[in-house]
Amino acid sequence: MIESTLVSVDVLALRFDPNARTVLLGVAPRALEPFAGALALPGVLLGRGERLRDAARRAVTGKLGVPEEAISASGQLATFDEPSRDPRGPTLSIALWSTIDATRLTGAGPTWTQLDDVPPLAFDHDRIVRDCRPMLADRLWRDTTFTAGLLGREFTTAQALDLTESLTGDRPYPANLGRTMERVPGLERTAQHAAALPKGGRPPSVWRWTT
Amino acid sequence: MIESTLVSVDVLALRFDPNARTVLLGVAPRALEPFAGALALPGVLLGRGERLRDAARRAVTGKLGVPEEAISASGQLATFDEPSRDPRGPTLSIALWSTIDATRLTGAGPTWTQLDDVPPLAFDHDRIVRDCRPMLADRLWRDTTFTAGLLGREFTTAQALDLTESLTGDRPYPANLGRTMERVPGLERTAQHAAALPKGGRPPSVWRWTT
DNA sequence: ACAAAAGTGTTCTTCATACACCCATGT
DNA sequence: ACATGGGTGTATGAAGAACACTTTTGT
């Protein structure tokens, strides 16, 4: 009987912070060797018969301390198979994304780092983040589960602009993003307007998912 | 110590047959229980420390009898994690694609079935094929490794038309496909023309990858 | 001559990008 | 008043889809 490679699930736990106007990535210091104390993506070994989504949930709640209800959505990204990526021995890493609803976060949270400025991480987690980043940008406005997971059920044009800038690297014209969003199935512009920013400016529209 | 889920690699071994003018999928009857005798995708259990690509190669050579040199390219598709997908117990399946160069196939080959008309397969392999099909169509002309793997270093407009029809479901206008191909980086129309089809018609251009 | 199939040129539509200008808010 | 920032309308260019017409072959 061939001994099989171990499988770990590593999660890119993403949260959009409307105040910081950027996407944040949840990381946590490792409790055990190897890389004890170093920051890492939340990850767990996949249990026998466990589903990937459940393992991701377990990683996010266990390693980041995020409550279960705050996880709004998740999905697959890619699999990393370098045999030397874990010094303990060959371990497959299946990378998933999860979106976190900030409004349901309780008190003491994990470390949230800017997605554009992730500190050095344990294992090959830097590479995982680097390789998966374009896939995340690609999902925006195309994968409604992902986008709604980041923005919540209702959001403003201002937030949509900030989120897009944070994920793709440049800021769209408000007019053009509005037309893009009107073409997204399941998304509609409401008649409401939110409060204007502290600095002033026209109050942005409120958008809502119909599904 | 938690016993980890087993990992298998299942391969969509694809080959473009210019005569049949379709994409063929390599399947093989299973030698052992469960599903002994039933057709299945070539798959192997991932060895400890083995890379996914190597496992895919092992599956294609071992289960399909395709020689190593005939495998022109391969890549990841998705991971399937239903715990009940294998009656022997929970087994993760990582699906990969591999392209087979028909010119290097030796004598007795495996069973090649039309990709549009795959017979019932063992395990959840029907579902794997169904779920992965759109991903394959999506790669055409975008992923040059994939496209070149199917068509070879040189190919004709006629073959490009047939391949596109086979993967996407409808046949593009030759003029439009030509313009699409001219925009593919690393692909160029040569001055040569191939022989016309048996039924006649204008001799198609020959295209070549520059990389 | 005729059928078959690829290639050329043209049109139409859609979508992304860009920008000038207008509107609603805070200071 | 003025700065800030979203919204409206409009223009431009690239890409996809559709089709008339031409070219080159086999029968």
Coordinates of C-alpha atoms (C1' of nucleotides) in Angstrom, one line a residue:
Chain A
M1 CA 0.0 0.0 0.0
I2 CA 1.4 3.3 -1.1
E3 CA 1.6 6.0 1.6
S4 CA -0.2 8.9 0.2
T5 CA 0.8 12.6 0.3
L6 CA -0.8 14.6 3.0
V7 CA -3.3 17.3 2.0
S8 CA -3.5 20.7 3.6
V9 CA -6.0 23.4 2.8
D10 CA -4.7 26.9 2.9
V11 CA -7.1 29.8 2.9
L12 CA -6.9 33.3 1.5
A13 CA -9.4 34.8 3.9
L14 CA -10.4 38.2 2.4
R15 CA -12.2 41.1 3.9
F16 CA -13.0 44.5 2.4
D17 CA -12.5 47.3 4.8
P18 CA -14.5 50.3 3.7
N19 CA -12.6 52.6 6.0
A20 CA -9.1 51.5 4.9
R21 CA -10.6 51.3 1.4
T22 CA -8.6 48.1 0.7
V23 CA -8.9 44.4 0.7
L24 CA -7.3 42.8 3.8
L25 CA -5.9 39.3 4.0
G26 CA -6.2 37.3 7.3
V27 CA -3.0 35.8 8.6
A28 CA -2.0 34.3 11.9
P29 CA 1.3 33.5 13.7
R30 CA 2.0 29.8 13.7
A31 CA 1.7 28.1 17.1
L32 CA 3.8 25.1 16.3
E33 CA 7.0 24.2 14.5
P34 CA 7.9 24.5 11.8
F35 CA 7.9 28.3 11.4
A36 CA 6.6 28.7 14.9
G37 CA 5.8 32.4 15.4
A38 CA 6.0 33.3 11.8
L39 CA 2.9 34.6 10.0
A40 CA 1.1 32.2 7.7
L41 CA -2.1 31.7 5.9
P42 CA -4.7 29.9 8.0
G43 CA -4.4 26.2 7.0
V44 CA -5.4 22.8 8.3
L45 CA -4.7 19.2 7.3
L46 CA -7.7 17.9 5.4
G47 CA -9.4 15.2 7.6
R48 CA -10.4 11.9 6.1
G49 CA -13.7 12.4 4.3
E50 CA -13.8 16.1 5.0
R51 CA -15.0 18.5 2.4
L52 CA -12.6 21.3 1.2
R53 CA -15.1 24.0 2.2
D54 CA -15.4 22.5 5.7
A55 CA -11.7 22.4 6.1
A56 CA -11.5 26.0 5.0
R57 CA -14.1 26.9 7.6
R58 CA -12.2 25.0 10.2
A59 CA -9.0 26.9 9.3
V60 CA -10.6 30.3 9.4
T61 CA -12.4 29.8 12.6
G62 CA -9.6 27.9 14.3
K63 CA -6.5 29.7 13.2
L64 CA -7.9 33.2 12.7
G65 CA -10.6 33.2 15.4
V66 CA -13.2 34.4 13.0
P67 CA -16.7 33.2 14.0
E68 CA -18.3 30.7 11.7
E69 CA -21.2 33.1 10.7
A70 CA -18.8 35.7 9.5
I71 CA -17.7 33.5 6.6
S72 CA -19.8 34.6 3.7
A73 CA -18.5 32.5 0.8
S74 CA -15.6 30.4 -0.4
G75 CA -14.3 28.6 -3.4
Q76 CA -11.3 26.8 -5.0
L77 CA -8.3 28.5 -6.4
A78 CA -5.4 26.1 -7.2
T79 CA -3.3 23.3 -5.9
F80 CA 0.4 23.6 -5.1
D81 CA 2.4 20.5 -5.3
E82 CA 6.1 21.2 -4.8
P83 CA 7.3 18.3 -2.7
S84 CA 9.6 20.4 -0.6
R85 CA 7.1 23.1 0.3
D86 CA 6.7 21.7 3.8
P87 CA 9.9 20.8 5.6
R88 CA 8.1 18.0 7.5
G89 CA 7.6 16.1 4.2
P90 CA 5.6 16.3 1.0
T91 CA 2.3 18.0 1.5
L92 CA -0.1 19.1 -1.1
S93 CA -1.7 22.5 -0.6
I94 CA -5.1 23.2 -2.0
A95 CA -5.7 27.0 -1.9
L96 CA -9.2 28.3 -1.3
W97 CA -10.6 31.8 -0.9
S98 CA -13.1 32.7 1.8
T99 CA -14.8 36.1 2.2
I100 CA -15.3 37.5 5.6
D101 CA -18.3 39.7 6.6
A102 CA -16.7 42.3 8.7
T103 CA -20.0 43.3 10.4
R104 CA -20.1 39.9 12.1
L105 CA -16.6 40.0 13.4
T106 CA -16.3 39.8 17.2
G107 CA -13.9 41.6 19.5
A108 CA -10.3 40.4 19.3
G109 CA -9.6 39.7 15.6
P110 CA -6.7 38.2 13.8
T111 CA -4.0 40.0 12.0
W112 CA -5.3 41.7 8.9
T113 CA -2.7 42.7 6.4
Q114 CA -3.1 44.7 3.2
L115 CA -3.4 42.4 0.2
D116 CA -0.9 44.6 -1.7
D117 CA 1.6 44.5 1.1
V118 CA 1.7 41.1 2.6
P119 CA 4.7 40.5 4.9
P120 CA 6.9 37.4 4.4
L121 CA 4.9 34.3 5.3
A122 CA 5.8 30.7 6.3
F123 CA 6.2 27.8 3.9
D124 CA 5.5 28.8 0.3
H125 CA 2.6 31.0 1.3
D126 CA 4.1 34.0 -0.4
R127 CA 4.1 32.2 -3.6
I128 CA 0.5 31.0 -3.1
V129 CA -0.6 34.6 -2.5
R130 CA 1.3 35.9 -5.5
D131 CA 0.0 33.2 -7.8
C132 CA -3.6 33.5 -6.6
R133 CA -3.8 37.2 -6.8
P134 CA -4.7 37.5 -10.5
M135 CA -7.3 34.8 -10.0
L136 CA -9.0 37.0 -7.3
A137 CA -8.9 40.1 -9.5
D138 CA -10.4 38.0 -12.3
R139 CA -13.3 36.9 -10.2
L140 CA -14.4 40.4 -9.3
W141 CA -17.8 41.3 -10.9
R142 CA -17.8 37.9 -12.7
D143 CA -18.2 35.6 -9.8
T144 CA -21.1 37.1 -7.9
T145 CA -20.7 34.9 -4.9
F146 CA -17.2 36.2 -4.5
T147 CA -18.1 39.8 -5.1
A148 CA -21.1 39.8 -2.9
G149 CA -19.1 38.0 -0.2
L150 CA -16.7 40.9 -0.1
L151 CA -19.2 43.8 -0.4
G152 CA -22.2 42.4 1.5
R153 CA -25.8 42.5 0.5
E154 CA -25.8 46.3 0.1
F155 CA -23.0 48.6 -0.8
T156 CA -22.2 52.0 -2.3
T157 CA -20.6 53.1 -5.5
A158 CA -17.7 54.5 -3.4
Q159 CA -17.0 51.0 -1.9
A160 CA -17.2 49.4 -5.3
L161 CA -14.7 51.8 -6.7
D162 CA -12.3 51.2 -3.8
L163 CA -12.7 47.4 -4.0
T164 CA -12.0 47.4 -7.7
E165 CA -8.9 49.6 -7.3
S166 CA -7.7 47.4 -4.5
L167 CA -8.0 44.2 -6.5
T168 CA -7.1 45.2 -10.0
G169 CA -4.6 48.0 -9.3
D170 CA -6.3 50.9 -10.9
R171 CA -9.3 52.9 -10.2
P172 CA -12.1 52.8 -12.8
Y173 CA -14.1 55.9 -13.7
P174 CA -17.3 56.0 -11.6
A175 CA -19.4 56.3 -14.7
N176 CA -17.9 53.2 -16.3
L177 CA -18.0 51.1 -13.2
G178 CA -21.6 52.0 -12.8
R179 CA -22.4 50.7 -16.3
T180 CA -20.4 47.5 -15.6
M181 CA -22.4 46.9 -12.5
E182 CA -25.7 47.4 -14.2
R183 CA -24.7 44.5 -16.5
V184 CA -24.0 42.2 -13.6
P185 CA -26.9 39.8 -13.3
G186 CA -28.5 39.9 -9.9
L187 CA -27.3 43.4 -9.0
E188 CA -29.3 46.6 -9.2
R189 CA -29.0 50.2 -8.4
T190 CA -31.5 51.3 -5.8
A191 CA -33.1 54.7 -5.5
Q192 CA -31.4 55.3 -2.2
H193 CA -28.2 57.3 -1.6
A194 CA -25.7 56.8 1.2
A195 CA -24.2 59.6 3.2
A196 CA -21.4 61.5 1.5
L197 CA -17.8 61.0 2.5
P198 CA -16.4 63.2 5.4
K199 CA -14.6 65.3 2.8
G200 CA -17.9 66.0 1.0
G201 CA -18.8 65.1 -2.5
R202 CA -22.0 63.8 -4.0
P203 CA -23.7 61.0 -2.0
P204 CA -23.1 57.7 -3.8
S205 CA -25.9 55.3 -5.0
V206 CA -26.7 52.2 -3.0
W207 CA -26.5 48.9 -4.9
R208 CA -28.3 45.7 -3.8
W209 CA -28.1 42.1 -4.8
T210 CA -31.6 40.8 -5.8
T211 CA -30.8 37.1 -5.2
Chain B
M1 CA -2.7 11.6 14.2
I2 CA -5.5 12.2 11.8
E3 CA -5.6 9.9 8.9
S4 CA -5.6 11.9 5.8
T5 CA -7.9 11.6 2.8
L6 CA -6.4 9.7 -0.2
V7 CA -5.6 11.7 -3.3
S8 CA -6.1 10.4 -6.8
V9 CA -5.3 12.2 -10.0
D10 CA -7.7 11.7 -12.8
V11 CA -6.8 12.8 -16.3
L12 CA -8.8 14.1 -19.2
A13 CA -6.4 12.8 -21.9
L14 CA -7.4 14.7 -25.0
R15 CA -6.4 14.2 -28.6
F16 CA -7.6 16.0 -31.7
D17 CA -8.3 13.6 -34.6
P18 CA -8.1 15.6 -37.9
N19 CA -9.8 12.8 -39.7
A20 CA -12.7 12.4 -37.4
R21 CA -12.6 16.2 -37.0
T22 CA -13.3 16.0 -33.3
V23 CA -11.6 15.9 -29.9
L24 CA -11.3 12.4 -28.5
L25 CA -11.1 11.5 -24.8
G26 CA -9.0 8.6 -23.7
V27 CA -10.7 6.1 -21.4
A28 CA -9.9 2.6 -20.3
P29 CA -11.7 -0.3 -18.7
R30 CA -10.9 -0.7 -15.0
A31 CA -8.8 -3.8 -14.2
L32 CA -9.8 -4.0 -10.5
E33 CA -12.8 -3.6 -8.3
P34 CA -14.7 -1.4 -7.8
F35 CA -16.2 -0.9 -11.2
A36 CA -14.0 -3.6 -12.7
G37 CA -14.6 -3.7 -16.4
A38 CA -16.3 -0.3 -16.5
L39 CA -14.8 2.5 -18.5
A40 CA -13.1 5.2 -16.5
L41 CA -10.8 8.2 -16.8
P42 CA -7.1 7.1 -16.4
G43 CA -6.3 7.8 -12.8
V44 CA -3.7 6.9 -10.2
L45 CA -3.3 7.4 -6.5
L46 CA -0.8 10.2 -5.9
G47 CA 2.4 8.8 -4.5
R48 CA 4.0 10.4 -1.5
G49 CA 6.0 13.4 -2.8
E50 CA 4.9 12.9 -6.3
R51 CA 4.1 15.9 -8.5
L52 CA 0.7 16.1 -10.0
R53 CA 2.1 16.3 -13.5
D54 CA 4.1 13.1 -12.9
A55 CA 1.1 11.3 -11.6
A56 CA -0.9 12.4 -14.6
R57 CA 1.9 11.1 -16.9
R58 CA 1.9 7.8 -14.9
A59 CA -1.9 7.5 -15.3
V60 CA -1.8 8.1 -19.0
T61 CA 1.1 5.8 -19.8
G62 CA 0.0 3.1 -17.4
K63 CA -3.8 3.1 -17.8
L64 CA -4.0 4.1 -21.5
G65 CA -0.8 2.6 -22.8
V66 CA 0.2 5.9 -24.4
P67 CA 3.9 6.3 -24.7
E68 CA 5.5 9.0 -22.5
E69 CA 6.7 11.0 -25.5
A70 CA 3.2 11.3 -26.9
I71 CA 2.1 13.5 -24.0
S72 CA 2.5 17.0 -25.3
A73 CA 1.3 19.1 -22.4
S74 CA -0.8 19.1 -19.2
G75 CA -2.3 21.3 -16.6
Q76 CA -4.7 21.6 -13.7
L77 CA -8.5 21.7 -13.9
A78 CA -10.3 21.3 -10.5
T79 CA -10.6 19.3 -7.4
F80 CA -13.6 17.0 -6.6
D81 CA -14.2 16.3 -3.0
E82 CA -17.5 14.5 -2.5
P83 CA -16.6 12.0 0.3
S84 CA -18.8 9.3 -1.3
R85 CA -17.3 9.5 -4.8
D86 CA -15.3 6.4 -4.3
P87 CA -17.0 3.4 -2.6
R88 CA -13.8 2.3 -1.0
G89 CA -13.7 5.4 1.1
P90 CA -13.2 9.2 0.9
T91 CA -10.8 10.0 -1.9
L92 CA -10.0 13.4 -3.3
S93 CA -9.8 13.6 -7.1
I94 CA -7.7 16.3 -8.7
A95 CA -8.6 16.5 -12.3
L96 CA -5.9 17.4 -14.9
W97 CA -5.9 17.7 -18.6
S98 CA -3.2 16.2 -20.8
T99 CA -2.9 16.6 -24.6
I100 CA -1.8 13.7 -26.7
D101 CA 0.2 14.0 -29.9
A102 CA -1.5 11.4 -32.2
T103 CA 1.5 11.2 -34.5
R104 CA 3.6 9.6 -31.7
L105 CA 1.0 7.0 -30.8
T106 CA 2.2 3.4 -31.2
G107 CA 0.2 0.4 -32.4
A108 CA -2.5 -0.8 -30.0
G109 CA -4.1 2.2 -28.5
P110 CA -6.6 2.8 -25.8
T111 CA -10.3 3.5 -26.2
W112 CA -10.8 6.9 -27.6
T113 CA -14.3 8.3 -27.3
Q114 CA -15.9 11.4 -28.7
L115 CA -15.8 14.2 -26.1
D116 CA -19.4 15.1 -27.0
D117 CA -20.5 11.5 -26.5
V118 CA -18.8 10.0 -23.6
P119 CA -20.3 6.7 -22.4
P120 CA -21.2 6.3 -18.7
L121 CA -18.0 6.1 -16.7
A122 CA -17.0 4.7 -13.3
F123 CA -17.1 6.7 -10.1
D124 CA -18.1 10.3 -10.6
H125 CA -16.1 10.5 -13.8
D126 CA -19.2 11.6 -15.7
R127 CA -19.5 14.6 -13.5
I128 CA -15.9 15.4 -13.8
V129 CA -16.1 15.4 -17.5
R130 CA -19.2 17.5 -17.5
D131 CA -17.9 20.0 -15.1
C132 CA -14.5 20.3 -16.8
R133 CA -15.8 20.7 -20.3
P134 CA -16.4 24.4 -20.2
M135 CA -13.0 24.9 -18.7
L136 CA -11.5 23.2 -21.7
A137 CA -13.5 25.3 -24.2
D138 CA -12.3 28.3 -22.3
R139 CA -8.7 27.5 -22.7
L140 CA -8.8 27.2 -26.4
W141 CA -6.8 30.0 -28.1
R142 CA -6.2 31.6 -24.7
D143 CA -3.9 28.9 -23.2
T144 CA -1.3 28.4 -26.0
T145 CA 0.2 25.4 -24.3
F146 CA -3.2 23.7 -24.4
T147 CA -4.0 24.7 -27.9
A148 CA -0.6 23.8 -29.3
G149 CA -0.7 20.5 -27.5
L150 CA -3.9 19.6 -29.3
L151 CA -2.9 20.9 -32.8
G152 CA 0.8 20.3 -32.9
R153 CA 3.5 22.6 -34.1
E154 CA 1.9 23.1 -37.5
F155 CA -1.8 22.9 -38.5
T156 CA -4.2 24.1 -41.0
T157 CA -7.1 26.5 -40.9
A158 CA -9.4 23.5 -41.5
Q159 CA -8.2 21.8 -38.4
A160 CA -8.5 24.9 -36.4
L161 CA -12.1 25.2 -37.5
D162 CA -12.9 21.6 -36.6
L163 CA -11.2 21.8 -33.2
T164 CA -13.0 25.0 -32.3
E165 CA -16.4 23.5 -33.4
S166 CA -15.6 20.4 -31.4
L167 CA -14.8 22.2 -28.2
T168 CA -17.2 25.1 -28.2
G169 CA -20.1 23.6 -30.0
D170 CA -20.4 25.9 -32.9
R171 CA -18.3 26.4 -36.0
P172 CA -16.8 29.9 -36.5
Y173 CA -16.7 31.6 -39.8
P174 CA -13.3 30.9 -41.3
A175 CA -12.6 34.6 -41.8
N176 CA -13.3 35.4 -38.2
L177 CA -11.3 32.5 -36.8
G178 CA -8.4 33.6 -39.0
R179 CA -8.5 37.1 -37.4
T180 CA -8.7 35.6 -34.0
M181 CA -5.7 33.4 -34.6
E182 CA -3.7 36.3 -36.0
R183 CA -4.1 38.0 -32.6
V184 CA -2.8 34.9 -30.7
P185 CA 0.7 35.7 -29.5
G186 CA 3.2 33.2 -30.8
L187 CA 1.1 32.0 -33.7
E188 CA 1.6 33.1 -37.3
R189 CA 0.1 32.3 -40.7
T190 CA 2.7 30.9 -43.0
A191 CA 2.9 31.4 -46.8
Q192 CA 2.3 27.7 -47.3
H193 CA -1.0 26.0 -48.1
A194 CA -1.9 22.4 -47.3
A195 CA -3.7 20.0 -49.7
A196 CA -7.4 20.7 -50.2
L197 CA -9.9 18.3 -48.6
P198 CA -10.9 15.2 -50.6
K199 CA -14.2 16.9 -51.5
G200 CA -12.4 19.9 -53.0
G201 CA -12.4 23.4 -51.8
R202 CA -9.6 26.0 -51.5
P203 CA -6.4 24.7 -49.9
P204 CA -6.2 26.0 -46.3
S205 CA -3.3 28.1 -44.9
V206 CA -0.7 26.5 -42.7
W207 CA -0.2 28.1 -39.3
R208 CA 2.9 27.7 -37.1
W209 CA 3.8 28.4 -33.5
T210 CA 6.9 30.6 -33.4
T211 CA 7.9 29.6 -29.8
Chain C
dA1 C1' -19.4 23.9 -65.3
dC2 C1' -20.3 23.0 -60.7
dA3 C1' -19.7 22.1 -55.8
dA4 C1' -17.0 22.8 -51.8
dA5 C1' -14.3 25.3 -48.6
dA6 C1' -11.1 29.0 -47.4
dG7 C1' -10.1 33.9 -47.8
dT8 C1' -11.1 39.2 -48.3
dG9 C1' -13.8 43.1 -47.3
dT10 C1' -17.6 45.3 -45.1
dT11 C1' -21.1 46.2 -41.7
dC12 C1' -23.2 46.0 -37.1
dT13 C1' -23.1 45.5 -32.5
dT14 C1' -21.1 45.2 -28.0
dC15 C1' -17.9 46.6 -24.6
dA16 C1' -14.0 49.0 -22.6
dT17 C1' -11.8 53.4 -22.1
dA18 C1' -11.7 58.1 -21.8
dC19 C1' -13.2 62.6 -20.9
dA20 C1' -16.1 67.0 -20.7
dC21 C1' -19.7 68.5 -18.1
dC22 C1' -23.3 68.5 -14.4
dC23 C1' -25.0 67.6 -9.6
dA24 C1' -25.0 67.1 -4.6
dT25 C1' -22.7 67.4 -0.5
dG26 C1' -19.1 69.2 3.3
dT27 C1' -16.3 73.1 4.9
Chain D
dA1 C1' -17.7 80.2 -2.9
dC2 C1' -15.1 76.2 -3.5
dA3 C1' -13.3 71.7 -3.2
dT4 C1' -14.6 66.9 -3.4
dG5 C1' -16.4 63.1 -5.6
dG6 C1' -20.3 60.6 -7.8
dG7 C1' -23.5 60.8 -12.1
dT8 C1' -24.9 61.8 -17.1
dG9 C1' -23.9 61.9 -21.7
dT10 C1' -20.9 61.3 -25.5
dA11 C1' -17.0 59.9 -28.3
dT12 C1' -13.5 56.6 -29.7
dG13 C1' -11.4 52.1 -30.6
dA14 C1' -11.1 47.1 -30.1
dA15 C1' -13.3 42.7 -30.6
dG16 C1' -17.0 39.5 -31.9
dA17 C1' -20.6 38.1 -35.1
dA18 C1' -22.7 38.0 -39.6
dC19 C1' -22.7 38.0 -44.5
dA20 C1' -21.8 39.1 -49.5
dC21 C1' -18.4 38.1 -52.7
dT22 C1' -14.0 36.2 -54.4
dT23 C1' -10.4 32.6 -55.0
dT24 C1' -8.7 27.9 -55.5
dT25 C1' -9.3 23.4 -55.5
dG26 C1' -11.7 18.4 -56.8
dT27 C1' -15.1 15.9 -59.7

